[in-house]
Coordinates of C-alpha atoms in Angstrom, one line a residue:
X1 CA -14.5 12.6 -26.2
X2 CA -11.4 14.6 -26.9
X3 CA -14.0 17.6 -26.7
X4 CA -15.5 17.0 -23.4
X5 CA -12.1 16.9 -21.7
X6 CA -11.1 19.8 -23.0
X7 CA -14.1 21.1 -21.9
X8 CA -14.0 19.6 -18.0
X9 CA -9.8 20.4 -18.0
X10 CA -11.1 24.4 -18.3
X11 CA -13.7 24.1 -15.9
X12 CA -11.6 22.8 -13.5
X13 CA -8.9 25.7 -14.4
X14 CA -11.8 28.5 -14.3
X15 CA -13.3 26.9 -10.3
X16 CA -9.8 27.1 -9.1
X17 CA -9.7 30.3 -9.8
X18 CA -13.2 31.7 -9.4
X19 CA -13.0 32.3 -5.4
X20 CA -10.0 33.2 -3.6
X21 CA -8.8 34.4 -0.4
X22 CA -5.8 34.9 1.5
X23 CA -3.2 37.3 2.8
X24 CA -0.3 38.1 0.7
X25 CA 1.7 35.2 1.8
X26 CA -1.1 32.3 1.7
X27 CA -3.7 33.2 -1.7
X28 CA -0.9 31.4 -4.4
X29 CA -1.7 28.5 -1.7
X30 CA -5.2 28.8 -1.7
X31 CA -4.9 28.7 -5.6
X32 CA -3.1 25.5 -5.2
X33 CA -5.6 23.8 -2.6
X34 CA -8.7 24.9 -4.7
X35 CA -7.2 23.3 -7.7
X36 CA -6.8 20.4 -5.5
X37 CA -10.3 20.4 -4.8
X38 CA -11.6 19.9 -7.8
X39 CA -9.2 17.9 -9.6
X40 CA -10.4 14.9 -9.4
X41 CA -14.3 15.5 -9.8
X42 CA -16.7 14.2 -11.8
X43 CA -18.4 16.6 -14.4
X44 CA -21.7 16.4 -12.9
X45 CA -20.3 17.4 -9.3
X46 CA -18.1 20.5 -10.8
X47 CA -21.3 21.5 -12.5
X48 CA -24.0 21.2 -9.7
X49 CA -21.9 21.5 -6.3
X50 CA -19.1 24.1 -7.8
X51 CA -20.3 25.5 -10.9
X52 CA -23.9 26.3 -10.8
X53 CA -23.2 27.5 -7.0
X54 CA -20.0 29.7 -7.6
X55 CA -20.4 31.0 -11.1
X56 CA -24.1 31.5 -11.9
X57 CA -25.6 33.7 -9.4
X58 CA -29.0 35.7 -9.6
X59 CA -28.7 39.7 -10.4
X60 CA -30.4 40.4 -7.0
X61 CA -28.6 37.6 -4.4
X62 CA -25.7 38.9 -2.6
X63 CA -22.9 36.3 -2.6
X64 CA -21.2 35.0 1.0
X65 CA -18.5 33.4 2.1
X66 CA -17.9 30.2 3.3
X67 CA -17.3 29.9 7.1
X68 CA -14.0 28.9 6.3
X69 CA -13.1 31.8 4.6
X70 CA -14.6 34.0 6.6
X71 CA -12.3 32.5 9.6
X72 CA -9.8 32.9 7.6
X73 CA -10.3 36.7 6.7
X74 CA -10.9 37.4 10.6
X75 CA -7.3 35.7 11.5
X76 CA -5.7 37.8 9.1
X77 CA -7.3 41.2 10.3
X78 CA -6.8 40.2 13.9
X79 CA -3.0 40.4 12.9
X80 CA -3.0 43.4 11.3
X81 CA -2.5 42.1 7.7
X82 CA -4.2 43.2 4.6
X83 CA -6.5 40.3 3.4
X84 CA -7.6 40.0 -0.6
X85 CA -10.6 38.7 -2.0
X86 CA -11.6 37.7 -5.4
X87 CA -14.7 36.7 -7.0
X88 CA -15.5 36.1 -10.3
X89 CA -19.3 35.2 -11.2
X90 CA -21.8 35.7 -14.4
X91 CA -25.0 37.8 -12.6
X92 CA -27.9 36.5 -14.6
X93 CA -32.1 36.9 -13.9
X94 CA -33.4 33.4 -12.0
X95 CA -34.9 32.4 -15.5
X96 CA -31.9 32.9 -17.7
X97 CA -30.2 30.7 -14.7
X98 CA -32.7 28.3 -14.9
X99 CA -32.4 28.1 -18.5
X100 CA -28.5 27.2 -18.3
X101 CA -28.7 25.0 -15.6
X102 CA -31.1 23.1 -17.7
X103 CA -28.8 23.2 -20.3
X104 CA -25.8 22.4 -18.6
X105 CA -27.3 19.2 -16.9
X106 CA -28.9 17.6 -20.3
X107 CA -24.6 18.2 -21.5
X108 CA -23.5 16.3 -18.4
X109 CA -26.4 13.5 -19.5
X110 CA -25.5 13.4 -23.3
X111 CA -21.9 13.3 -21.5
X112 CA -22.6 10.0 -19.2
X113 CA -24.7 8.8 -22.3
X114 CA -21.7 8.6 -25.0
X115 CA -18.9 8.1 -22.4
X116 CA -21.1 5.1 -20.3
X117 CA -24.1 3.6 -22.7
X118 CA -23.1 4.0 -26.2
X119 CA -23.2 0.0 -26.6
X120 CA -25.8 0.1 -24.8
X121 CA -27.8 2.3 -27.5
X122 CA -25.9 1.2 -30.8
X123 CA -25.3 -2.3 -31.8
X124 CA -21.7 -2.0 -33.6
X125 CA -22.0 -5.2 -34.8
X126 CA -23.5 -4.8 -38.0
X127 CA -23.1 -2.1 -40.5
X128 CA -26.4 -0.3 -39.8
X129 CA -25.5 -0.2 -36.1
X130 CA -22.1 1.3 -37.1
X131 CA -24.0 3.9 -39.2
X132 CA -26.0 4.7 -36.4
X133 CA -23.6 5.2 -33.7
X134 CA -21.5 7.4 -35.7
X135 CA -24.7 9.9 -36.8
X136 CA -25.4 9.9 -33.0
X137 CA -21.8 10.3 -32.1
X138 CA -21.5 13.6 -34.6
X139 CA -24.6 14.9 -33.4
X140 CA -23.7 14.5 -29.7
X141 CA -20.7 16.5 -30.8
X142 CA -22.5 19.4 -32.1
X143 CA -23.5 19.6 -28.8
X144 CA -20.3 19.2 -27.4
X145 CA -19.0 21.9 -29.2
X146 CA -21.4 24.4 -29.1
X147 CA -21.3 24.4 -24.8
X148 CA -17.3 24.2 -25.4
X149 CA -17.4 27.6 -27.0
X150 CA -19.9 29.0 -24.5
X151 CA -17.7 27.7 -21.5
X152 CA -14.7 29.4 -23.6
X153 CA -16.2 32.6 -24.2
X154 CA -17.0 32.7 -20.3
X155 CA -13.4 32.0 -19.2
X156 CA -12.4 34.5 -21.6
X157 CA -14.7 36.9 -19.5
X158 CA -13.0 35.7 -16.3
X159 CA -9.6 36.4 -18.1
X160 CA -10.2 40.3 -19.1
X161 CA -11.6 41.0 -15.5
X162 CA -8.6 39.2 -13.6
X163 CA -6.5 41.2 -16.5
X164 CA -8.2 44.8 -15.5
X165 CA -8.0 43.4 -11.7
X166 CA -4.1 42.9 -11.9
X167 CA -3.6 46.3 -13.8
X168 CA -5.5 48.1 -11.2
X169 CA -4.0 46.2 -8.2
X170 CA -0.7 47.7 -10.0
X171 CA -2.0 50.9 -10.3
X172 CA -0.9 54.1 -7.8
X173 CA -4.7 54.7 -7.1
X174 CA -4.8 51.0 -5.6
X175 CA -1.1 51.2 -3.9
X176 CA -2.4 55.1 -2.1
X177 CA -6.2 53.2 -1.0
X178 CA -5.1 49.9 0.5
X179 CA -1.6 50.5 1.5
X180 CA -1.5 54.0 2.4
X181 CA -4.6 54.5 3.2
X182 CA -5.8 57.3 0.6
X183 CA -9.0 57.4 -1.0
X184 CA -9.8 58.4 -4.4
X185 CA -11.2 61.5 -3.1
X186 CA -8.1 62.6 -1.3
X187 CA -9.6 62.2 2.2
X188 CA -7.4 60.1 4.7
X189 CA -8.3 56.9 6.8
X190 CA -5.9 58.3 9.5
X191 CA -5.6 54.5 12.2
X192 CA -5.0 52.6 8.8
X193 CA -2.7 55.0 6.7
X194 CA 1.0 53.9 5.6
X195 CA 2.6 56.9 7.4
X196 CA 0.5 55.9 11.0
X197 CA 1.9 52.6 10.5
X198 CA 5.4 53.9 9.9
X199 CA 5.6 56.0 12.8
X200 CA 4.3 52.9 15.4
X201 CA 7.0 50.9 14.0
X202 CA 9.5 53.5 14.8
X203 CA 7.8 53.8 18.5
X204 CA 8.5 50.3 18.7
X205 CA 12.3 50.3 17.9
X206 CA 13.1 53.8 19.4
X207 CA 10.5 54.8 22.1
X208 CA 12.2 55.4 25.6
X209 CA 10.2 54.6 28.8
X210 CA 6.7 55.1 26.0
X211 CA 7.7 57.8 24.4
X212 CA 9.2 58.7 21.5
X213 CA 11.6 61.5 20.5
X214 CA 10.3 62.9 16.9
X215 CA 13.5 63.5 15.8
X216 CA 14.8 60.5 16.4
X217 CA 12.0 58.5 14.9
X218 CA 12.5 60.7 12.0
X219 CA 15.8 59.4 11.0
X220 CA 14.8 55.8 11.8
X221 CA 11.5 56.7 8.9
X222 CA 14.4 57.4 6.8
X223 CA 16.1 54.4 6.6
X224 CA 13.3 51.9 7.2
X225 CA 10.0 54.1 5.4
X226 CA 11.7 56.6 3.1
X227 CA 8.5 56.0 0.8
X228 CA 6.2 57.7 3.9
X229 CA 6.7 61.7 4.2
X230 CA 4.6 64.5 5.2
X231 CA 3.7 66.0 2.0
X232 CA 2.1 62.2 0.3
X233 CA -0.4 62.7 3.4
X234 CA -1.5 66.4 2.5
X235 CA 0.9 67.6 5.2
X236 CA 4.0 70.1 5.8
X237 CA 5.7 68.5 8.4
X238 CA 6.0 65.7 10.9
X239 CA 4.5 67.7 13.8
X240 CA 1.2 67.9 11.1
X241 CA 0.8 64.4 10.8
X242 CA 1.4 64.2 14.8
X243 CA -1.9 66.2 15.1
X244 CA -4.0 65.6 11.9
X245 CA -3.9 61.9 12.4
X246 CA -5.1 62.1 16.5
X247 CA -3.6 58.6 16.7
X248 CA -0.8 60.3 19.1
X249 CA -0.4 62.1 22.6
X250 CA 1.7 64.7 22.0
X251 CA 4.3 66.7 24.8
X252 CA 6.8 69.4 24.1
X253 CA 10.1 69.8 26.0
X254 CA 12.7 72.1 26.3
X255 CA 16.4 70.4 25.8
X256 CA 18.2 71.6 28.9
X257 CA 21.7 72.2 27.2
X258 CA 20.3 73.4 23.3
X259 CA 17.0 75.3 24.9
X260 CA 15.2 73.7 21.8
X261 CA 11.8 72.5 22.0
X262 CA 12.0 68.6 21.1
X263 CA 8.6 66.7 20.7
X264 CA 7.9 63.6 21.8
X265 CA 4.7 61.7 20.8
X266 CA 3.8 58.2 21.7
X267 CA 0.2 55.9 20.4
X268 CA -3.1 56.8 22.1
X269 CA -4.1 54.1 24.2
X270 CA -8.1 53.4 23.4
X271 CA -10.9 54.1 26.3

């Protein structure tokens, strides 16, 4: 028995974190309400409305997401906030699946068998009946064991990949393509970039009647975005990112008392 709640204690630890979803201020909660979730279910309802639907999935069927999650994910675009999802899930051929699931479910029955009807099958009133319950008892942990060490190795699995996940969420490569908006092969999602972002902030807190003075937001950048510069963008100078990223109007003015140019930019407003 102490096997088969070692065995339900890890799949409840590998469905609560198998599917998850949230901004950077709500996915530790979704951890947390998953876990929740599943805490208090049976073994045959983790493995056939949890397990066999989130983990096992045929090669060739594209996984979706619930409708909650899917609301979710729209909320947090319609802000403007980056929104993570994770997935892990063992891709097998619709016969290897069937083969598991049968597997699986005749463990849950073996399961129900020892845990609800052993009396039921042994008479431990005499000493042949003892005899009997424990050769069917060390049999039915052979079993036991062997779909311990399977559901081990798989968690193990899940482990590595959220392992290479975390080091390449850490990585520069991941920090340039989601934050900054630099892909792998150097070319530049312009509306979503880090340094577009920067400079609408700085409209924002420094723009005078809708526009703003370059200069000006320039010095605010290098307070509030030092991190954001010309050259991480492919870029000389500010007036380059001005025009590369054609997410600005752009007007030049002559300072009456220095005779200097100044340039002033503000958002384009969409058609």
């Amino acid at each position: 028995m102490l096997r088969v709640q070692q065995y339900e204690r890890l799949m409840k630890a590998m469905l609560a974190r198998m599917a998850l979803g949230g901004t950077e201020a709500t996915i530790e909660t979704s951890l947390t309400v998953k876990a929740n979730e599943v805490s208090d279910k049976s073994l045959g309802v983790l493995l056939q409305n949890y397990f066999l639907k989130e983990f096992l999935v045929d090669s060739g069927t594209k996984s979706n997401q619930t409708e909650s999650a899917e609301f979710a994910e729209s909320q947090a675009i319609a802000a403007g906030l980056p929104y993570f999802k994770f997935r892990f899930q063992m891709q097998m051929s619709p016969e290897d699946i069937e083969q598991t699931k049968q597997a699986l479910l005749k463990f849950r029955d073996l399961r129900n068998a020892v845990v609800h009807h052993l009396l039921d099958q042994s008479d431990i009133s005499n000493a042949s009946g003892c005899l009997g319950a424990i050769a069917y008892l060390d049999t039915s942990y052979v079993t036991f064991d062997a779909h311990c060490l399977q559901l081990k190795e798989w968690a193990e699995g899940m482990a590595r990949a959220r392992s290479s996940n975390a080091s390449f969420m850490g990585s520069q490569v991941f920090e340039d393509s989601v934050i900054n908006g630099i892909n792998p092969d150097g070319s530049i999602d312009w509306p979503d970039s880090g340094i577009v972002q920067a400079l609408r902030e700085a409209e924002k807190a420094r723009a005078k009647e809708g526009w703003t003075l370059l200069d000006t937001a320039i010095a605010w950048l290098r307070t509030d975005h030092s991190d954001q510069t010309p050259p991480k963008y492919q870029c000389k100078t500010w007036k380059q990112v001005l025009k590369r990223s054609n997410q600005f109007e752009v007007r030049v003015e002559v300072h009456p008392v220095s005779n200097q140019g100044q340039t002033w930019f503000r958002s384009r407003t969409s058609a």
